[in-house]
XYZ file of C-alpha atoms in Angstrom:
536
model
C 62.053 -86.679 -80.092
C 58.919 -85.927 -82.115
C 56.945 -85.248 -79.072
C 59.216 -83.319 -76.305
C 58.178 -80.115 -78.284
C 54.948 -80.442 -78.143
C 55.187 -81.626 -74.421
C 57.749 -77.954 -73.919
C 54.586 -76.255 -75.326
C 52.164 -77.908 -73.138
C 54.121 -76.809 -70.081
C 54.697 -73.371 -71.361
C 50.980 -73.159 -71.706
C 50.357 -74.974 -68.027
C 52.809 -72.229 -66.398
C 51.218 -68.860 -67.722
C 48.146 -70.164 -66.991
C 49.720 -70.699 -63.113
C 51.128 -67.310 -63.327
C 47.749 -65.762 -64.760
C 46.092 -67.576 -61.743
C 48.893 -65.494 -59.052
C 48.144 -62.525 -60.810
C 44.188 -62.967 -60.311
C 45.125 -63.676 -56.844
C 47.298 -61.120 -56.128
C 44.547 -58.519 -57.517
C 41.705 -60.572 -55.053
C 43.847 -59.951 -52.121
C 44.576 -56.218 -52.881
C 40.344 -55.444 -53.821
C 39.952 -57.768 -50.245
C 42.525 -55.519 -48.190
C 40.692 -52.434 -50.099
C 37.363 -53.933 -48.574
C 38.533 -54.922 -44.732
C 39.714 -50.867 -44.880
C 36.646 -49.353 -46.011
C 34.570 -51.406 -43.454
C 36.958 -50.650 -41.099
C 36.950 -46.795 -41.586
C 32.964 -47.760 -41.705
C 32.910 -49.447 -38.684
C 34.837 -46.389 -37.073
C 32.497 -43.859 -38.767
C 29.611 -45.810 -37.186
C 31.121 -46.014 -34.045
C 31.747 -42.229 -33.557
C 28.415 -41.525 -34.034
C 26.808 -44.630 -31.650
C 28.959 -43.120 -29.079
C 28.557 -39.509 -29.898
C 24.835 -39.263 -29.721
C 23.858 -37.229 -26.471
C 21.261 -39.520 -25.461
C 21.644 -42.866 -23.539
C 21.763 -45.445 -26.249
C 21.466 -49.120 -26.455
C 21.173 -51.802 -29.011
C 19.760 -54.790 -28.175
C 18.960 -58.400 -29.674
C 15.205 -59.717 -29.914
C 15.965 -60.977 -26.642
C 16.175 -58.163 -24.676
C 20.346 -58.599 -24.358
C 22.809 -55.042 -24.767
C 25.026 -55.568 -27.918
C 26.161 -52.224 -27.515
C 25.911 -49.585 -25.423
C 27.105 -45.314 -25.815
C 29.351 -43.455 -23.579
C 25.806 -41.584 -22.112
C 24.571 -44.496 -20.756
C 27.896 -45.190 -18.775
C 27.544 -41.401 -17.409
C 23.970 -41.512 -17.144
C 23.742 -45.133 -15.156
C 27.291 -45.155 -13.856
C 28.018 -48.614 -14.743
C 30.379 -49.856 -17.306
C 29.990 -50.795 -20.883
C 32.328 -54.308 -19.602
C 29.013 -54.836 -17.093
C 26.285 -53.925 -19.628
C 27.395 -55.115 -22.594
C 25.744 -59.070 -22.890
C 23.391 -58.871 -19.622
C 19.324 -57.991 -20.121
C 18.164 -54.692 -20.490
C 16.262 -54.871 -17.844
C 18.244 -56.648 -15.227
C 20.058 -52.980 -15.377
C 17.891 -50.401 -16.128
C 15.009 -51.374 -14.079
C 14.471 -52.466 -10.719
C 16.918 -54.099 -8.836
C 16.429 -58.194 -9.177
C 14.199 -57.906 -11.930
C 13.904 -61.153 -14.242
C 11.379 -59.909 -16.957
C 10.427 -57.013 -18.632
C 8.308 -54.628 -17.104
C 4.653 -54.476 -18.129
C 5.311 -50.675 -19.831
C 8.383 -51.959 -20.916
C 8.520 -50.256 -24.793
C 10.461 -52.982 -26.272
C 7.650 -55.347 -25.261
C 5.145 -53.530 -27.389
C 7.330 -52.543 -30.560
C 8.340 -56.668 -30.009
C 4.211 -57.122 -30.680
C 3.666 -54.691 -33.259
C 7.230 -54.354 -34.711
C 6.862 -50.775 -35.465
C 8.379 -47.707 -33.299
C 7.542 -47.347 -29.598
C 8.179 -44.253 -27.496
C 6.967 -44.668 -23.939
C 7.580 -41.869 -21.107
C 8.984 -43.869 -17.873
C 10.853 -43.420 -14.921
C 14.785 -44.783 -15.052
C 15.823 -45.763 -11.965
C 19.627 -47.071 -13.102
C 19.479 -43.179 -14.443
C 17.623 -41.684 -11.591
C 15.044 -39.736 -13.869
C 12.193 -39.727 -16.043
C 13.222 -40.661 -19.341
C 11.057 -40.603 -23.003
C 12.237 -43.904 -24.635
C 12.540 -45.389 -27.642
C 12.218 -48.566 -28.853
C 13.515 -49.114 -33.176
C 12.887 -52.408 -35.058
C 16.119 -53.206 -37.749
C 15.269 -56.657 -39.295
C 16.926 -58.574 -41.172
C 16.602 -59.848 -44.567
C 13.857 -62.663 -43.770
C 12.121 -59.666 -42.274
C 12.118 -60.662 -38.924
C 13.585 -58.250 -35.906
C 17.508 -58.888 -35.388
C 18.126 -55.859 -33.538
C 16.438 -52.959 -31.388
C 18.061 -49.434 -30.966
C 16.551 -48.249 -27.584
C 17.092 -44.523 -27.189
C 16.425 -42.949 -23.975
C 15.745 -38.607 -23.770
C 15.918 -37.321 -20.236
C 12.900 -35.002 -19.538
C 13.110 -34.992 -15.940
C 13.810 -31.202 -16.158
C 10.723 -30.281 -18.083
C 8.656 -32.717 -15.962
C 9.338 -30.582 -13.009
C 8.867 -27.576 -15.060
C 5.465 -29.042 -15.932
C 4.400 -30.424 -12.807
C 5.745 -26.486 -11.505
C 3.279 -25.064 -13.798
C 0.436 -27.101 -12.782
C 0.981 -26.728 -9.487
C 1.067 -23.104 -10.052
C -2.183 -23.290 -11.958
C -3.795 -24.942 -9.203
C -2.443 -22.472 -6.298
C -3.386 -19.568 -8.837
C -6.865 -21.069 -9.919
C -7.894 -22.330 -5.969
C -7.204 -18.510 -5.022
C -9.111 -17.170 -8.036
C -11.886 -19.860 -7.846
C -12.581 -19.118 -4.168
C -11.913 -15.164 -4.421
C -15.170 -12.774 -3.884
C -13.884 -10.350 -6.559
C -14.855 -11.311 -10.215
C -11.773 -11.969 -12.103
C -11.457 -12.607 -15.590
C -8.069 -13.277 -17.950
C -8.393 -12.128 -21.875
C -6.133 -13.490 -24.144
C -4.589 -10.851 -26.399
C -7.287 -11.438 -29.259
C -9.638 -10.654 -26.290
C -10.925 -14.253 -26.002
C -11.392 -15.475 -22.565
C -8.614 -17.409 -20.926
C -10.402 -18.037 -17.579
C -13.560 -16.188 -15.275
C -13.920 -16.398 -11.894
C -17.077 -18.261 -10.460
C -17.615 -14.999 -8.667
C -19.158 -13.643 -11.586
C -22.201 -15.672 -10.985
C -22.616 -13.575 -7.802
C -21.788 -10.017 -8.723
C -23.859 -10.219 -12.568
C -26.246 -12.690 -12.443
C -24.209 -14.560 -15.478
C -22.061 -18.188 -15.054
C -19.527 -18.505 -15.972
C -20.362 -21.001 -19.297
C -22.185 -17.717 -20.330
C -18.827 -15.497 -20.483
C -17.051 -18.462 -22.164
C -19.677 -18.719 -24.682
C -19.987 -14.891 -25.050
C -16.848 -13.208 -24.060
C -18.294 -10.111 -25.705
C -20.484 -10.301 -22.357
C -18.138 -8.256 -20.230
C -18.793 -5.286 -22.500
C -22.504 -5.880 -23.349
C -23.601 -5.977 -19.062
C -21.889 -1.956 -18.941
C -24.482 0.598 -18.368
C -25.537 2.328 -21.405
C -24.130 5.572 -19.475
C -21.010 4.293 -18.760
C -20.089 2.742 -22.245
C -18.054 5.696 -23.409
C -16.215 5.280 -20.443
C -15.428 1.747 -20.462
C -14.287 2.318 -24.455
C -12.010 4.894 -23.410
C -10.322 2.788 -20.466
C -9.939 -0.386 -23.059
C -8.197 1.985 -25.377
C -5.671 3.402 -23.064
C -5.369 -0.179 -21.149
C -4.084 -2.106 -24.405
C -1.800 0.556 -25.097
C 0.147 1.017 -21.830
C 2.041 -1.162 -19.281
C 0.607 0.470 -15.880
C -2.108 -1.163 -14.176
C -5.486 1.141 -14.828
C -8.634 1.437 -12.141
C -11.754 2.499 -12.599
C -15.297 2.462 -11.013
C -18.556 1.550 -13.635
C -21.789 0.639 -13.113
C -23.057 -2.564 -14.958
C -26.442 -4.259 -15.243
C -26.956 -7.517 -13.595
C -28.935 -10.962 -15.284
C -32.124 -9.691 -13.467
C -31.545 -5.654 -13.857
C -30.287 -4.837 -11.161
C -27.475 -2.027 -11.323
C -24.417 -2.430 -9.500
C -21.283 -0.324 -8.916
C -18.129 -2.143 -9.716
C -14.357 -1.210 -8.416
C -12.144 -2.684 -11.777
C -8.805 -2.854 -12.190
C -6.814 -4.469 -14.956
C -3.241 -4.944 -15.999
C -1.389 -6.270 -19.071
C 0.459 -9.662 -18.546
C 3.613 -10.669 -19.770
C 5.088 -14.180 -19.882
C 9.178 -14.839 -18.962
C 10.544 -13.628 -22.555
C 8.432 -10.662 -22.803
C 5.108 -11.512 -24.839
C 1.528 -10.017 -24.515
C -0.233 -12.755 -22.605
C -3.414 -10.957 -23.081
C -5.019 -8.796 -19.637
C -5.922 -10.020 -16.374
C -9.097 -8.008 -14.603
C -10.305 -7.345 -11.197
C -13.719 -6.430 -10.531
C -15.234 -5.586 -6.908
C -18.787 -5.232 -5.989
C -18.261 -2.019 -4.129
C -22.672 -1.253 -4.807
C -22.799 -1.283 -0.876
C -19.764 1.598 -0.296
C -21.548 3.535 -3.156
C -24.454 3.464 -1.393
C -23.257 4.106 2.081
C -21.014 7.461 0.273
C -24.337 7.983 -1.338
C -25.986 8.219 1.880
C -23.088 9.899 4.145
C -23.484 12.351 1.211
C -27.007 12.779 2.213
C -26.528 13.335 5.542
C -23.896 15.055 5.590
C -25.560 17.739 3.353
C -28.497 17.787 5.650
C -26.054 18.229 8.669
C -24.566 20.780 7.058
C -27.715 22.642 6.476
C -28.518 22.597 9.894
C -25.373 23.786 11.315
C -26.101 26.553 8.844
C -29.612 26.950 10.477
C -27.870 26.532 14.287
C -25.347 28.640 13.044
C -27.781 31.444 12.156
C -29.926 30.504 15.238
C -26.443 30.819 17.560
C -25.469 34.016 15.611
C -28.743 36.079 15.773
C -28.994 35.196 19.866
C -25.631 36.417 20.321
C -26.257 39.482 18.589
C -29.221 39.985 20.681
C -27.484 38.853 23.943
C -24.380 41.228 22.771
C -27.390 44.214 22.113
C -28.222 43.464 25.335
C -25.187 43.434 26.999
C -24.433 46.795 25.259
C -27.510 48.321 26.275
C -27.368 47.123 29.882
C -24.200 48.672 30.253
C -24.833 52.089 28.697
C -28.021 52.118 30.191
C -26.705 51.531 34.149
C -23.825 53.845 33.965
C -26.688 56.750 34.011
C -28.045 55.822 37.426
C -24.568 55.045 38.857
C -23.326 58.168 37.644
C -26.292 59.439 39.785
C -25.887 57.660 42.724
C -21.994 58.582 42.602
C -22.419 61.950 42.173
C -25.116 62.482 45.080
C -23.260 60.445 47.202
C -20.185 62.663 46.748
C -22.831 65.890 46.939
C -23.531 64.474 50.735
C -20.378 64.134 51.612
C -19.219 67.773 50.280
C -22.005 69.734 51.708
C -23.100 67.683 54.753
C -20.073 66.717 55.702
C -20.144 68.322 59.128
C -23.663 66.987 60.138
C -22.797 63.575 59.215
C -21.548 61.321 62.001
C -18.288 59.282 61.008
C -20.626 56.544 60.729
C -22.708 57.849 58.271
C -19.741 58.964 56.316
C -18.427 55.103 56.045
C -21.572 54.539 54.518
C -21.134 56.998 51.553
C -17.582 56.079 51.225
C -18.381 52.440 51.018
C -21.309 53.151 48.249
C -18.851 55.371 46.160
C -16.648 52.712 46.057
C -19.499 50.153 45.027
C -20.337 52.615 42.134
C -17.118 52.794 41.279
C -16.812 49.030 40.990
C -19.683 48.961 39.152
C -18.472 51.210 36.923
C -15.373 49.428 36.078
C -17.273 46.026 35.633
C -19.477 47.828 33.625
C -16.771 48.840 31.672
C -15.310 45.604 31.330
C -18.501 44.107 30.004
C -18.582 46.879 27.162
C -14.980 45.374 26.212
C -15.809 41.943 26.542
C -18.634 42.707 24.206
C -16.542 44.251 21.766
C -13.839 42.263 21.418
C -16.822 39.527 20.419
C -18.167 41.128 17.532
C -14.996 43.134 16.558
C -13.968 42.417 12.624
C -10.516 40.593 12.745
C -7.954 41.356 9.907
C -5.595 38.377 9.775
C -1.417 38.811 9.210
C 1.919 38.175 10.782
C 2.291 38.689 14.705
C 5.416 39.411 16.748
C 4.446 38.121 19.892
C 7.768 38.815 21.055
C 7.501 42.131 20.696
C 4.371 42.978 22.092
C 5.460 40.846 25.073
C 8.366 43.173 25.455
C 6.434 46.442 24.855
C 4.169 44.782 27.481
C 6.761 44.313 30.170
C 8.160 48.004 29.975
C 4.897 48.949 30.999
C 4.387 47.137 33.975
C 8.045 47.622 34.770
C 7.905 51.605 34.170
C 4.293 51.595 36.375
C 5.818 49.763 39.160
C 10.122 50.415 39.006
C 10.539 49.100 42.895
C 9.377 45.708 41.832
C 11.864 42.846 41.208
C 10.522 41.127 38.927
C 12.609 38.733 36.039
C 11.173 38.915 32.886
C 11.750 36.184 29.872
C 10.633 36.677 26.595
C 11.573 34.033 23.637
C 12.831 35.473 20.754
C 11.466 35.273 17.402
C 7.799 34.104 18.501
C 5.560 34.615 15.871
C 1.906 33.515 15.490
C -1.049 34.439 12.727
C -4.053 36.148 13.672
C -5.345 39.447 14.834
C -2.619 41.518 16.154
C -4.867 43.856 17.943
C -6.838 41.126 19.798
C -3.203 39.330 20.110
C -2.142 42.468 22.021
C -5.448 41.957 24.332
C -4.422 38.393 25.174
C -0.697 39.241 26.215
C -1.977 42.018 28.603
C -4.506 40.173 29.984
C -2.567 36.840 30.913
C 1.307 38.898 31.645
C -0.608 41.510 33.619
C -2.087 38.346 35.437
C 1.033 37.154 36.366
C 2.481 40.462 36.778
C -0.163 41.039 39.589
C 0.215 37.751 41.176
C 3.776 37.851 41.596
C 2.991 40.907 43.574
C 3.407 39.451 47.290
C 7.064 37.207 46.030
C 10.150 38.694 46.471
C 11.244 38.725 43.422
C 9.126 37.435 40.908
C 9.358 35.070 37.511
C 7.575 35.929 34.877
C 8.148 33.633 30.825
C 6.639 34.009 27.427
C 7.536 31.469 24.994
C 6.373 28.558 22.559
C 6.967 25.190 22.377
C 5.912 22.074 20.330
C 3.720 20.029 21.668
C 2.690 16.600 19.482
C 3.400 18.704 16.600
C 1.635 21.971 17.153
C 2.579 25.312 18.516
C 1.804 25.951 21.919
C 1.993 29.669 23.751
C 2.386 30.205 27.265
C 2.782 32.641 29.910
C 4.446 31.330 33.321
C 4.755 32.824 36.516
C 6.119 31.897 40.043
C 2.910 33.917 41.855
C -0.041 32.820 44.302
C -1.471 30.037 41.639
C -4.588 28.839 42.395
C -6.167 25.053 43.538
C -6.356 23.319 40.261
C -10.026 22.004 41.624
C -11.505 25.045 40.302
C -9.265 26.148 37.523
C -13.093 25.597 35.135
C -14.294 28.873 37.047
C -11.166 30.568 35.600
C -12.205 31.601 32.307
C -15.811 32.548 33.127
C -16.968 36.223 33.321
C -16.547 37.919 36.873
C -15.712 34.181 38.340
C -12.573 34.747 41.035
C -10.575 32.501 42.436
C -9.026 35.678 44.824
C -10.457 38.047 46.812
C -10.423 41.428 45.619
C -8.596 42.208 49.209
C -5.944 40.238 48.050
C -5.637 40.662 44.603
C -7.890 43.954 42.497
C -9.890 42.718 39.169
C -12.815 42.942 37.315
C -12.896 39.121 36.875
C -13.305 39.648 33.057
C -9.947 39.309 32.089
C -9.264 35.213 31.519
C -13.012 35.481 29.809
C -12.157 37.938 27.492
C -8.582 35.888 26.498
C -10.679 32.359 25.805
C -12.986 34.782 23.489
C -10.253 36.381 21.411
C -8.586 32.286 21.523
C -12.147 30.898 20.532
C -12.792 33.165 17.461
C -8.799 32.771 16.340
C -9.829 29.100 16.088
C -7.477 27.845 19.173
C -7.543 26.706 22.623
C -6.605 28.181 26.184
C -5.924 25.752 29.666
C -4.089 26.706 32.976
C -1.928 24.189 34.998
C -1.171 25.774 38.352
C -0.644 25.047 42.308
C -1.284 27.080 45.402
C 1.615 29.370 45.896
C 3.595 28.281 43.056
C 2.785 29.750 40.559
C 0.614 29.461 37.239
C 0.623 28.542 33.372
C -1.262 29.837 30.797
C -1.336 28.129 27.666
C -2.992 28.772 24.383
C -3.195 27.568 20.555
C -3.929 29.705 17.478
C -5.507 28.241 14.074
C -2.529 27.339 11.699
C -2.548 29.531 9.364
């Protein structure tokens, strides 16, 4: 009985230490269910951001084979994680029945050098160019376990880039091949780019203006410095394109004239890209103004001398004229007044034969009288000062046709007069030209029955254009140059009276008012006379 305590105690002893081993257990199992939740609130954290990341993601083994694979590479390759997930990279990603890696393959080379590789290729499972990236993770011997292969689309900025050079090219083929000198300063006024031109127009290549962009400024002639200094200053300070013409001085000394034009540039978000310039070799025009200058001075100088040659001989001829005229009306007088003597006082001795001779040369005389007359007017109205101002032309048309109507009342004869026709010039001389070309078609309307005579103006091709129209005799148009030419008929004086002066005396008074006078007529029906005056 001695014993069966100590055996109680023994047991006691055997079950706390059971129950000491549940309780160490039991606290195991909780600390291992604390540690499955944490990795799996890990796993999920890890997981979120694997799929979150933007880019088409992948991790592989050393093998090449997809552990993993983010939502973008489903969207981006349009296959699903199911069919990626435990094939080769490149058995998906790459060309269709491909069995290795490609030679630029990124993996390849990080595989060979186990440090990062970024490669830029095209994708074809992602229809693209891509930049990718190939990450080592090893493991704790140090070798590579897994890759992370990260692939950025930069398709977009590809084509941007490949835009841009393209653009580049277009813009640097038209510049290259261009005649005009064109340079590009950046906006610390180095040089961006110069034209080959500029080998042509100033003697310098373009290596030199690269080396020296100072050069544009240093080939300016010395006279035109100031001016190129101000047209810098005002062209960095304003948006507007600015033009000027210089002169510069070439590589051999030559001086040249140069058309340049410049303008500041501006890239897409509004930044000073510096100033693009145009220059022109325009030496040739200069000297062709230079020499149409010339000439044109020394053709003005002798119009001045014809002019002075044409004005002294019609002074003379008009002298002439003038004296002629005074100087035969004496004799005719003479001859008129005897004749008239012989047939007052010898009258009754004179057979009637003798008597149709004296009548006959009275008449002569007095023709010659009134065409000496007429030259005295034609003279004047040549020389006459003219004082310049606001005609009615209506009005003296009117005044015009109460005349002829009031001289002759028995005649039917329908006159139209335009209202409001005004002109610039003379009025006085004006005045001549009305009477000369209505009393012309008041006289040729003479043998109608009733006669149509218009004064008006019309626009012809954008000027003003008088005229006088009647339904008279007319005239052949054959000869219509003899009609404005002193004492030149187209009529009898049986049929129609006139000095013949008339028409020469209205192109005069046109001539000097700076205008132009034509006819337009047929043979018995009628005539126009039209004219132009000098705008005023």
């Amino acid at each position: 009985m001695v014993g069966e305590p100590d055996m109680t105690i023994e047991l006691q002893r055997e079950v706390e230490a059971l129950r000491a081993r549940i309780r160490d257990y039991e606290l195991r199992e909780v600390e291992c269910g604390l540690v499955h939740q944490e990795l799996t609130r890990a796993q999920r954290r890890w997981e979120g951001i694997f799929q979150g990341i933007a880019h088409p993601t992948v991790i592989l083994d050393a093998n090449h084979v997809v552990v993993a694979a983010n939502r973008a590479v489903v969207m981006a390759s349009g296959v699903s994680e199911e069919e990626i997930v435990g094939r080769k990279c490149y058995e998906i990603f790459h060309n269709s029945g491909c069995t290795e890696p490609q030679h630029s393959c990124p993996m390849e080379k990080m595989l060979r050098s186990n440090c990062v590789k970024t490669v830029e290729m095209e994708a074809d499972a992602f229809g693209g160019v891509y930049l990718v990236s190939c990450t080592p993770v090893f493991d704790e011997g140090g070798k590579v376990d897994k890759v992370i292969h990260i692939a950025t689309d930069i398709t977009a900025r590809k084509r941007a880039e490949e835009a841009l050079r393209e653009s580049e090219e277009r813009y640097r083929i038209v510049a290259d091949y261009s005649s005009d000198w064109d340079f590009w300063l950046a906006p610390d006024n180095s040089l961006f780019y110069v034209s080959p031109a500029c080998l042509d127009i100033t003697g310098y290549a373009p290596e030199e203006f690269y080396a020296n962009p100072q050069l544009n400024s240093l080939i300016v002639h010395p006279d035109d410095m100031e001016l190129m200094a101000r047209h810098n200053e005002e062209a960095q300070t304003a948006n507007e394109r600015h033009a000027m013409e210089l002169r510069i001085i070439t590589k051999t000394g030559e001086t040249r004239w140069i058309s340049h034009v410049c303008q500041t540039v501006y890239d897409s978000e509004g930044r000073s890209r510096g100033r693009r310039a145009s220059n022109r070799d325009i030496t040739a025009l200069k000297r062709a103004e230079e020499e149409n200058r010339r000439l044109h001075a020394e053709l003005e100088q002798r119009v001045k001398e014809r002019t002075a040659q044409l004005e002294a001989a019609n002074r003379e001829l008009e002298s002439f004229s003038y004296s002629v005229s005074h100087d035969l009306r004496a004799p005719l007088r003479h001859i008129e007044g005897f004749a008239n003597i012989l047939m007052e006082d010898y009258a009754e001795t004179l057979d009637e034969t003798a008597r149709g001779y004296l009548e006959r040369v009275v008449r002569a005389t007095g023709r010659m009288e009134e065409l000496v007359a007429a030259l005295l007017k034609l003279a004047r109205y040549t020389r006459d000062y003219m004082t310049f101002e606001q005609v009615d032309m209506s009005g003296i048309a009117r005044e015009i046709a109460e005349e002829f109507s009031k001289s002759e009342p028995r005649r039917k004869v329908a006159v139209t007069i335009q209202d409001g026709v005004r002109a610039t010039g003379d009025a006085r001389l004006l005045r001549v030209v009305l009477e000369n070309l209505m009393g012309n078609a008041w006289k040729f309307t003479g043998k109608v029955d009733e006669g149509i005579i218009e004064f008006g103006r019309e626009m012809r091709e954008g000027q003003a254009v008088y005229f006088v129209r009647d339904n008279g005799a007319g005239f052949d148009m054959a000869y219509a140059d003899k009609l404005f030419s002193a004492f030149r008929r187209l009529h009898g004086s049986d049929e129609f009276e006139g000095t013949g002066i008339g028409l020469a005396t209205v192109r005069r008074i046109i001539h000097r008012h700076g205008g132009e006078v034509w006819a337009d007529a047929a043979p018995n029906q009628g005539a126009t006379f039209s004219f132009t005056l000098s705008p005023a």
